[in-house]
Coordinates of C-alpha atoms (C1' of nucleotides) in Angstrom, one line a residue:
Chain L
X51 CA 0.0 0.0 0.0
X52 CA 1.6 3.2 -1.2
X53 CA 0.5 6.7 -0.4
X54 CA 0.1 9.8 -2.5
X55 CA 3.0 10.7 -4.8
X56 CA 5.1 13.8 -4.1
X57 CA 7.5 15.3 -6.5
X58 CA 10.5 17.0 -4.8
X59 CA 12.3 19.6 -6.8
X60 CA 15.5 20.9 -5.3
X61 CA 19.0 21.3 -6.6
X62 CA 20.7 20.4 -3.3
X63 CA 21.4 16.7 -3.1
X64 CA 21.3 16.9 0.7
X65 CA 17.8 18.4 0.9
X66 CA 16.4 16.0 -1.7
X67 CA 17.7 13.1 0.4
X68 CA 16.4 14.6 3.6
X69 CA 12.9 15.1 2.1
X70 CA 12.8 11.7 0.5
X71 CA 13.5 10.0 3.8
X72 CA 11.1 12.2 5.7
X73 CA 8.3 11.8 3.2
X74 CA 8.9 8.0 2.9
X75 CA 8.6 7.7 6.7
X76 CA 5.2 9.4 6.5
X77 CA 4.2 6.9 3.9
X78 CA 4.3 9.1 0.8
X79 CA 5.8 7.9 -2.5
X80 CA 8.5 10.2 -3.7
X81 CA 10.1 11.2 -7.0
X82 CA 12.8 13.9 -7.2
X83 CA 14.1 16.3 -9.7
X84 CA 17.2 18.6 -9.5
X85 CA 16.6 21.1 -12.3
X86 CA 13.7 23.1 -13.7
X87 CA 13.7 21.2 -17.0
X88 CA 13.7 17.8 -15.2
X89 CA 10.9 19.0 -12.9
X90 CA 8.6 19.8 -15.7
X91 CA 9.2 16.5 -17.5
X92 CA 8.8 14.5 -14.3
X93 CA 5.6 16.3 -13.4
X94 CA 4.2 15.5 -16.9
X95 CA 5.2 11.9 -16.8
X96 CA 4.4 11.1 -13.2
X97 CA 1.4 13.3 -12.5
X98 CA 2.2 13.6 -8.8
X99 CA -0.4 14.4 -6.2
X100 CA 1.7 17.4 -4.8
X101 CA 4.9 19.2 -5.8
X102 CA 7.4 20.6 -3.4
X103 CA 9.3 23.2 -5.4
X104 CA 12.5 25.0 -4.5
X105 CA 12.6 28.5 -5.8
X106 CA 16.3 28.7 -6.2
X107 CA 17.0 26.4 -9.2
X108 CA 20.2 26.6 -11.2
X109 CA 18.8 26.6 -14.7
X110 CA 15.6 28.7 -14.4
X111 CA 13.7 30.7 -11.8
X112 CA 11.4 28.7 -9.7
X113 CA 8.7 31.3 -10.3
X114 CA 8.9 30.6 -14.0
X115 CA 8.7 26.8 -13.4
X116 CA 5.7 27.5 -11.2
X117 CA 4.0 29.5 -14.0
X118 CA 4.7 26.8 -16.5
X119 CA 3.4 24.0 -14.3
X120 CA 0.2 26.0 -13.6
X121 CA -0.6 26.0 -17.2
X122 CA -1.9 22.5 -16.8
X123 CA -1.1 21.1 -13.4
X124 CA -4.0 21.5 -11.0
X125 CA -2.9 19.9 -7.8
X126 CA -1.1 21.5 -4.9
X127 CA 2.3 23.1 -5.2
X128 CA 4.2 24.1 -2.0
X129 CA 7.2 26.4 -2.4
X130 CA 10.3 25.9 -0.3
X131 CA 12.7 28.8 -0.4
X132 CA 15.6 30.5 1.5
X133 CA 14.1 33.8 0.5
X134 CA 11.8 35.2 3.2
X135 CA 11.1 38.6 1.7
X136 CA 7.4 39.5 1.2
X137 CA 7.8 40.3 -2.5
X138 CA 8.9 36.8 -3.4
X139 CA 6.2 35.2 -1.2
X140 CA 3.4 37.2 -2.8
X141 CA 4.7 36.6 -6.3
X142 CA 4.8 32.8 -5.7
X143 CA 1.3 32.7 -4.2
X144 CA -0.1 34.8 -7.0
X145 CA 1.7 32.6 -9.5
X146 CA -0.4 29.7 -8.3
X147 CA 1.5 28.3 -5.3
X148 CA -0.7 26.9 -2.5
X149 CA 1.8 27.5 0.3
X150 CA 5.3 29.0 0.9
X151 CA 7.7 27.7 3.5
X152 CA 10.9 29.5 4.3
X153 CA 14.1 27.3 4.7
X154 CA 15.2 26.0 7.0
X155 CA 11.8 24.6 7.7
X156 CA 10.5 22.4 10.5
X157 CA 9.9 18.9 9.3
X158 CA 6.7 18.4 11.3
X159 CA 5.2 21.6 10.0
X160 CA 6.1 20.8 6.4
X161 CA 4.3 17.4 6.8
X162 CA 1.3 19.1 8.3
X163 CA 1.1 21.6 5.5
X164 CA 1.4 18.8 3.0
X165 CA -1.4 16.9 4.7
X166 CA -3.5 20.1 4.7
X167 CA -2.9 20.8 1.0
X168 CA -3.6 17.3 -0.1
X169 CA -6.7 17.1 2.0
X170 CA -8.0 20.2 0.1
X171 CA -10.8 22.2 1.6
X172 CA -13.0 19.2 2.3
X173 CA -13.1 18.6 6.0
X174 CA -12.2 15.2 7.3
X175 CA -15.5 14.8 9.0
X176 CA -17.2 15.0 5.6
X177 CA -16.1 11.6 4.4
X178 CA -19.1 10.3 2.7
X179 CA -21.2 11.6 -0.1
X180 CA -24.7 10.4 -0.9
X181 CA -26.6 11.2 -4.1
X182 CA -30.3 10.6 -4.7
X183 CA -30.5 8.6 -1.5
X184 CA -29.1 5.6 -3.2
X185 CA -25.6 6.2 -4.5
X186 CA -23.0 6.5 -1.8
X187 CA -19.3 7.2 -1.9
X188 CA -17.3 6.5 1.3
X189 CA -14.0 8.4 0.9
X190 CA -12.5 6.7 4.0
X191 CA -13.1 3.2 2.9
X192 CA -12.7 4.0 -0.8
X193 CA -16.0 2.2 -1.2
X194 CA -19.1 2.9 -3.3
X195 CA -22.6 1.6 -2.5
X196 CA -25.7 1.5 -4.7
X197 CA -28.9 0.9 -2.7
X198 CA -26.7 -0.2 0.3
X199 CA -25.0 -2.8 -1.8
X200 CA -21.3 -2.5 -2.3
X201 CA -20.3 -1.9 -5.9
X202 CA -16.9 -3.1 -6.8
X203 CA -15.0 -0.5 -8.7
X204 CA -11.4 -0.7 -10.0
X205 CA -9.0 2.0 -8.9
X206 CA -9.4 3.9 -12.1
X207 CA -13.2 3.7 -12.1
X208 CA -13.2 5.0 -8.5
X209 CA -10.9 7.9 -9.3
X210 CA -13.1 8.8 -12.2
X211 CA -16.3 8.7 -10.1
X212 CA -14.7 10.8 -7.3
X213 CA -13.7 13.4 -9.8
X214 CA -17.3 13.5 -11.0
X215 CA -18.8 13.6 -7.6
X216 CA -16.5 16.5 -6.6
X217 CA -17.7 18.5 -9.6
X218 CA -21.4 17.7 -9.5
X219 CA -23.4 19.6 -12.1
X220 CA -20.4 20.8 -14.0
X221 CA -19.3 19.7 -17.5
X222 CA -15.8 18.1 -17.3
X223 CA -14.1 18.1 -20.6
X224 CA -12.5 14.9 -22.1
X225 CA -9.1 16.5 -21.8
X226 CA -9.6 17.4 -18.2
X227 CA -10.9 14.0 -17.2
X228 CA -8.0 12.2 -19.0
X229 CA -5.4 14.5 -17.5
X230 CA -6.7 14.2 -14.0
X231 CA -7.3 10.5 -13.9
X232 CA -4.7 9.1 -16.3
X233 CA -2.2 11.9 -16.4
X234 CA -1.1 14.6 -18.9
X235 CA 0.2 12.1 -21.4
X236 CA -3.2 10.7 -22.1
X237 CA -5.2 13.7 -23.1
X238 CA -5.8 12.3 -26.5
X239 CA -7.0 8.8 -25.5
X240 CA -10.7 9.6 -25.7
X241 CA -11.5 6.0 -26.3
X242 CA -10.2 5.1 -22.8
X243 CA -12.7 7.5 -21.4
X244 CA -15.6 6.0 -23.4
X245 CA -14.7 2.5 -22.3
X246 CA -14.5 3.5 -18.6
X247 CA -17.6 5.6 -18.7
X248 CA -19.5 2.7 -20.1
X249 CA -18.1 0.4 -17.3
X250 CA -18.9 3.0 -14.7
X251 CA -22.4 3.4 -15.9
X252 CA -22.9 -0.4 -16.0
X253 CA -22.0 -0.4 -12.3
X254 CA -23.7 2.7 -10.9
X255 CA -26.6 3.4 -13.2
X256 CA -30.0 1.7 -12.7
X257 CA -30.4 1.7 -16.5
X258 CA -26.9 2.0 -18.1
X259 CA -28.3 2.9 -21.5
X260 CA -30.4 5.7 -20.1
X261 CA -28.0 7.1 -17.5
X262 CA -29.3 9.5 -14.8
X263 CA -25.9 10.3 -13.2
X264 CA -23.3 10.5 -15.9
X265 CA -24.6 12.5 -18.8
X266 CA -22.9 12.8 -22.2
X267 CA -22.2 16.3 -23.5
X268 CA -21.4 15.5 -27.0
X269 CA -18.2 17.0 -28.3
X270 CA -17.4 18.5 -24.9
X271 CA -17.3 16.0 -22.1
X272 CA -19.4 14.5 -19.4
X273 CA -21.5 15.9 -16.6
X274 CA -22.3 14.2 -13.3
X275 CA -25.7 15.2 -11.9
X276 CA -27.9 14.3 -9.0
X277 CA -31.5 14.8 -9.9
X278 CA -32.7 16.6 -6.8
X279 CA -30.6 19.6 -7.4
X280 CA -30.2 19.9 -11.1
Chain T
X191 CA -19.7 45.7 -6.7
X192 CA -18.7 43.6 -3.7
X193 CA -16.2 40.8 -3.5
X194 CA -16.0 37.6 -1.5
X195 CA -17.1 37.7 2.2
X196 CA -14.5 37.2 4.9
X197 CA -15.2 36.6 8.5
X198 CA -12.6 38.0 10.9
X199 CA -12.5 36.4 14.3
X200 CA -10.2 38.2 16.8
X201 CA -10.7 39.5 20.3
X202 CA -8.5 42.5 19.9
X203 CA -10.5 45.5 18.7
X204 CA -7.4 47.0 17.1
X205 CA -6.6 44.0 14.9
X206 CA -10.2 43.6 13.9
X207 CA -10.2 47.2 12.7
X208 CA -6.9 46.9 10.9
X209 CA -8.0 43.8 9.1
X210 CA -11.4 45.3 8.2
X211 CA -9.7 48.3 6.6
X212 CA -7.1 46.2 4.8
X213 CA -9.6 43.7 3.5
X214 CA -12.0 46.4 2.4
X215 CA -9.3 48.1 0.5
X216 CA -8.7 44.9 -1.4
X217 CA -12.4 44.8 -2.2
X218 CA -13.5 42.0 0.2
X219 CA -16.7 42.2 2.2
X220 CA -16.0 41.8 5.9
X221 CA -17.8 40.6 9.0
X222 CA -16.2 40.5 12.4
X223 CA -16.6 38.5 15.6
X224 CA -14.8 38.9 18.9
X225 CA -15.5 35.6 20.7
X226 CA -15.7 31.9 19.9
X227 CA -19.4 31.8 20.4
X228 CA -20.0 34.8 18.2
X229 CA -17.7 33.4 15.5
X230 CA -19.7 30.2 15.2
X231 CA -23.0 32.0 15.0
X232 CA -21.8 34.5 12.4
X233 CA -20.2 31.7 10.3
X234 CA -23.6 29.9 10.3
X235 CA -25.7 33.0 9.5
X236 CA -23.4 34.6 6.9
X237 CA -21.7 31.6 5.3
X238 CA -18.5 33.5 4.5
X239 CA -16.2 32.6 1.7
X240 CA -13.2 32.4 4.1
X241 CA -12.6 32.7 7.8
X242 CA -9.6 34.4 9.4
X243 CA -9.4 32.9 12.9
X244 CA -7.3 34.0 15.9
X245 CA -6.3 31.1 18.0
X246 CA -6.2 33.1 21.3
X247 CA -9.9 33.8 22.0
X248 CA -11.1 34.6 25.6
X249 CA -14.0 32.2 25.9
X250 CA -12.7 29.1 24.1
X251 CA -9.5 27.8 22.5
X252 CA -9.4 28.6 18.8
X253 CA -8.5 25.0 18.1
X254 CA -11.9 24.0 19.5
X255 CA -13.6 26.6 17.4
X256 CA -11.8 25.3 14.4
X257 CA -13.0 21.7 15.1
X258 CA -16.5 22.8 15.6
X259 CA -16.5 24.9 12.4
X260 CA -15.1 22.0 10.4
X261 CA -18.0 19.8 11.3
X262 CA -19.9 21.6 8.6
X263 CA -17.9 24.5 7.2
X264 CA -16.1 23.5 4.0
X265 CA -14.5 26.8 2.8
X266 CA -10.9 28.0 3.7
X267 CA -10.0 28.8 7.3
X268 CA -6.7 30.7 7.9
X269 CA -5.3 30.8 11.4
X270 CA -3.7 33.9 12.8
X271 CA -1.8 33.4 16.0
X272 CA 1.0 34.8 18.2
X273 CA 2.1 31.3 18.9
X274 CA 4.8 30.1 16.6
X275 CA 5.6 26.8 18.2
X276 CA 5.4 23.8 15.8
X277 CA 3.0 21.9 18.0
X278 CA 0.3 24.5 17.7
X279 CA 0.8 24.9 14.0
X280 CA 0.6 21.1 13.3
X281 CA -2.5 20.8 15.5
X282 CA -4.3 23.6 13.7
X283 CA -3.5 22.3 10.3
X284 CA -4.6 18.8 11.2
X285 CA -7.7 20.2 12.7
X286 CA -8.7 21.5 9.3
X287 CA -7.0 24.9 8.9
X288 CA -5.8 25.7 5.4
X289 CA -3.0 28.0 6.5
X290 CA -1.4 29.4 9.6
X291 CA 0.2 32.8 9.9
X292 CA 2.2 34.0 12.9
X293 CA 1.4 37.4 14.3
X294 CA 2.6 40.0 13.6
X295 CA 2.0 39.2 10.0
X296 CA 2.8 41.1 6.9
X297 CA -0.3 42.6 5.3
X298 CA 0.7 41.9 1.7
X299 CA 1.5 38.3 2.5
X300 CA -1.8 37.8 4.3
X301 CA -3.7 39.1 1.3
X302 CA -1.8 36.9 -1.1
X303 CA -2.5 33.9 1.1
X304 CA -6.2 34.8 1.2
X305 CA -6.2 35.1 -2.6
X306 CA -4.4 31.8 -2.9
X307 CA -6.9 30.0 -0.6
X308 CA -10.0 31.6 -2.2
X309 CA -8.9 30.8 -5.7
X310 CA -11.0 28.0 -7.1
X311 CA -13.9 28.8 -4.8
X312 CA -15.1 31.4 -7.2
X313 CA -18.6 32.4 -6.0
X314 CA -21.2 31.2 -8.4
X315 CA -22.7 34.7 -8.8
X316 CA -19.5 35.8 -10.4
X317 CA -19.7 33.5 -13.4
X318 CA -23.3 33.3 -14.1
X319 CA -25.3 35.7 -16.2
X320 CA -29.1 36.2 -15.9
X321 CA -31.2 38.0 -18.5
X322 CA -34.8 39.2 -17.9
X323 CA -34.9 37.1 -14.7
X324 CA -35.5 34.0 -16.8
X325 CA -32.6 33.1 -19.1
X326 CA -29.5 32.1 -17.2
X327 CA -26.1 31.1 -18.4
X328 CA -23.9 29.4 -15.8
X329 CA -20.4 29.5 -17.2
X330 CA -19.1 27.5 -14.3
X331 CA -21.3 24.5 -15.0
X332 CA -21.5 25.2 -18.7
X333 CA -25.3 25.1 -18.4
X334 CA -28.2 27.2 -19.7
X335 CA -31.6 27.5 -17.9
X336 CA -34.8 29.0 -19.1
X337 CA -37.3 29.6 -16.2
X338 CA -35.1 27.4 -14.0
X339 CA -35.4 24.5 -16.5
X340 CA -32.2 23.2 -18.1
X341 CA -32.0 23.8 -21.8
X342 CA -29.9 21.3 -23.6
X343 CA -27.7 23.0 -26.1
X344 CA -25.1 21.5 -28.4
X345 CA -21.5 22.7 -28.1
X346 CA -21.9 25.0 -31.1
X347 CA -25.2 26.4 -29.9
X348 CA -23.7 27.1 -26.5
X349 CA -20.6 28.9 -28.0
X350 CA -22.9 31.0 -30.1
X351 CA -25.1 32.0 -27.2
X352 CA -22.1 32.8 -25.0
X353 CA -20.7 35.1 -27.7
X354 CA -24.0 36.8 -27.9
X355 CA -24.4 37.2 -24.1
X356 CA -20.9 38.7 -23.8
X357 CA -21.8 41.3 -26.5
X358 CA -25.3 42.2 -25.2
X359 CA -26.9 45.0 -27.2
X360 CA -24.2 45.1 -29.9
X361 CA -24.8 44.0 -33.5
X362 CA -22.5 41.1 -34.4
X363 CA -21.9 40.7 -38.1
X364 CA -22.4 37.4 -39.9
X365 CA -18.7 37.4 -40.6
X366 CA -17.7 38.0 -37.0
X367 CA -20.0 35.3 -35.7
X368 CA -18.9 32.7 -38.2
X369 CA -15.2 33.5 -37.6
X370 CA -15.5 33.4 -33.8
X371 CA -17.7 30.2 -33.5
X372 CA -16.7 28.2 -36.6
X373 CA -13.3 29.6 -37.5
X374 CA -11.8 31.8 -40.1
X375 CA -12.5 29.4 -42.9
X376 CA -16.3 29.6 -42.5
X377 CA -16.9 33.3 -43.0
X378 CA -19.0 32.7 -46.1
X379 CA -21.2 30.0 -44.7
X380 CA -24.1 32.3 -43.8
X381 CA -26.6 29.5 -44.1
X382 CA -25.0 27.7 -41.1
X383 CA -25.6 30.8 -39.1
X384 CA -29.3 30.9 -40.1
X385 CA -29.8 27.3 -39.3
X386 CA -28.1 27.6 -35.9
X387 CA -29.9 30.9 -35.0
X388 CA -33.2 29.2 -35.8
X389 CA -32.3 26.3 -33.5
X390 CA -31.1 28.6 -30.7
X391 CA -34.3 30.6 -30.9
X392 CA -36.3 27.4 -30.8
X393 CA -34.6 26.6 -27.5
X394 CA -34.3 29.9 -25.7
X395 CA -37.1 32.1 -27.0
X396 CA -40.6 32.0 -25.6
X397 CA -42.0 32.6 -29.1
X398 CA -39.3 31.6 -31.6
X399 CA -41.0 33.3 -34.5
X400 CA -41.2 36.6 -32.5
X401 CA -37.8 36.6 -30.8
X402 CA -37.1 38.9 -27.9
X403 CA -33.4 37.9 -27.4
X404 CA -31.8 37.3 -30.7
X405 CA -32.9 40.0 -33.1
X406 CA -32.2 40.0 -36.9
X407 CA -30.4 43.0 -38.3
X408 CA -31.1 42.4 -41.9
X409 CA -28.0 42.4 -44.2
X410 CA -25.7 43.0 -41.3
X411 CA -26.0 40.4 -38.6
X412 CA -27.8 39.7 -35.3
X413 CA -28.1 41.5 -32.0
X414 CA -28.7 39.9 -28.6
X415 CA -30.7 42.1 -26.3
X416 CA -32.2 41.8 -22.8
X417 CA -34.9 44.3 -21.8
X418 CA -34.4 43.8 -18.1
X419 CA -36.8 46.5 -17.2
X420 CA -39.5 44.8 -15.1
Chain O
dT126 C1' -46.3 46.4 -58.0
dA127 C1' -42.9 43.2 -59.6
dC128 C1' -38.6 41.6 -58.9
dT129 C1' -34.4 40.5 -56.4
dT130 C1' -32.1 39.6 -52.2
dT131 C1' -32.1 38.0 -47.7
dT132 C1' -33.8 35.3 -44.0
dA133 C1' -36.4 31.3 -41.6
dT134 C1' -37.3 26.6 -41.2
dA135 C1' -38.0 21.8 -41.8
dA136 C1' -36.1 17.9 -43.1
dA137 C1' -32.9 14.7 -45.6
dG138 C1' -28.1 13.3 -46.0
dA139 C1' -23.4 13.1 -44.4
dT140 C1' -20.2 13.1 -40.9
dT141 C1' -18.5 12.9 -36.5
dT142 C1' -18.8 11.3 -32.0
dT143 C1' -20.2 8.0 -28.7
dA144 C1' -21.5 3.3 -26.7
dT145 C1' -20.4 -1.3 -26.1
dA146 C1' -18.7 -5.9 -26.5
dA147 C1' -15.0 -8.5 -26.8
dA148 C1' -10.2 -9.9 -27.8
dG149 C1' -5.4 -9.3 -26.6
dA150 C1' -1.9 -7.4 -23.5
dT151 C1' -0.3 -6.3 -19.2
dT152 C1' -0.2 -6.1 -14.3
dT153 C1' -1.4 -7.7 -9.9
dT154 C1' -2.4 -11.3 -6.7
dG155 C1' -2.2 -15.7 -4.4
Chain F
dC280 C1' 4.5 -19.3 -11.6
dA281 C1' -0.3 -19.5 -12.7
dA282 C1' -4.7 -17.4 -12.2
dA283 C1' -7.3 -13.4 -11.8
dA284 C1' -8.1 -8.8 -12.5
dT285 C1' -7.4 -4.9 -14.9
dC286 C1' -6.0 -2.1 -18.7
dT287 C1' -5.6 -1.3 -23.7
dT288 C1' -6.9 -1.9 -28.3
dT289 C1' -10.0 -3.1 -32.0
dA290 C1' -14.3 -3.4 -34.3
dT291 C1' -18.9 -2.2 -35.1
dA292 C1' -23.4 -0.3 -34.1
dA293 C1' -26.0 3.5 -32.6
dA294 C1' -26.7 8.3 -31.6
dA295 C1' -25.9 13.0 -32.0
dT296 C1' -24.5 16.7 -34.5
dC297 C1' -23.3 19.1 -38.5
dT298 C1' -24.1 20.2 -43.3
dT299 C1' -26.7 20.7 -47.3
dT300 C1' -30.9 21.2 -49.8
dA301 C1' -35.4 22.8 -50.7
dT302 C1' -38.9 26.0 -50.1
dA303 C1' -41.6 29.7 -48.2
dA304 C1' -41.7 34.1 -46.0
dA305 C1' -39.9 38.7 -45.2
dA306 C1' -37.3 42.6 -46.5
dG307 C1' -35.4 45.6 -49.7
dT308 C1' -35.2 47.8 -54.5
dA309 C1' -36.4 49.6 -59.1

DNA sequence: TACTTTTATAAAGATTTTATAAAGATTTTG
DNA sequence: CAAAATCTTTATAAAATCTTTATAAAAGTA
């Protein structure tokens, strides 16, 4: 069982090693990059759940890397930096960073901030989501129930459903779904999406050929709705 | 024109005043509370878009307030505190805080952290457009409603309507519409436009053969208008 | 008015997009 | 390692949307 994947970007070998050990101990998976270029490539190929980004990189300003990442990367980015001046902090936050920690940082605090960022703004107490009194997602157990019966979903199907549930009512484009669930390298594999949508419908819809939850928005994407409110 | 609502919770009159002025200057709406009890009541009644919470309250520990809020409140909470010890920071973050700032804080940084937290929670009112109290375009959901009923539009119809809505009152030429919606290669396909205008009218007009929204400007183009005077 | 141009609309035809089953490949699990 | 599960690819049918055609109505012009 392996936890969320974190990409560590820092040019100092020592810090990379320290972070890798610390994060591993807290049950995170870790990938590391030493340069801006490497960072962007690794982010695209691994699609990490969070990025720890040092601002002082040798080849390019971390602020630039941040901007480039934010063109497509939607998950949390935490900046680590020796610079503690307000100007840099504001710039980083406005460039899309979720948090900014000044080096040397306290390990426990860093971990807590990582947990907070990954958790998002959904409180821990809200760990289950019920739609139309019949479809239930339990985020703690990673389980889905339809009319109290457990529905067995694969990891990918579950991720897809969670993404839908968290964006109820909103059209999610093919690109967006593919990038968030499969990773940025898959944005053109629309057929995957069709296959998995069909599988999901077969499992959660009462009548899969007349879906009430996952609606098709032809040429755009899909929309998850719960009747009561839409 | 009023921005997102922020609830300031602090027992020191001076700090409340300072924050109120600072936040107002940055175009936020502000409510303030001085005690734990008051904070929870005001959060419930005003449902703010973000809460700034001082940990050192007179009647109850801020950590407790935080826990209570997080039982139902899902938007960002930023902690302000004179305590800079790691233990308190970790506790607050794990209790559901999104950020933790040590007092005295730098105003610019606080504002940047607020912007960062609030980003993504764009209030619905900011990206929905209502005409004549009956035709509604929700850009966030990519949905159109007529008298609260969802109107199903194809991708092209939606793009066309959005273009009209964003240019309310202005005549848009055939050329312009064709170029913007279909692309530069289609500027001579006026018949497309006629077909799609007819379809759009059928879907959004009360009486499609006597349109009130999409008016024909013969030999020039079309004009989208909203009376909005009742 | 008579004639031409432009617009509206329905409906048929063509194309694109989507749904689904099922086979093959790969990964995970026991 | 073998079996099971899952992912990926392929093929084909069905549905939705776009495009074209035809015709009537409206608007503009001589």
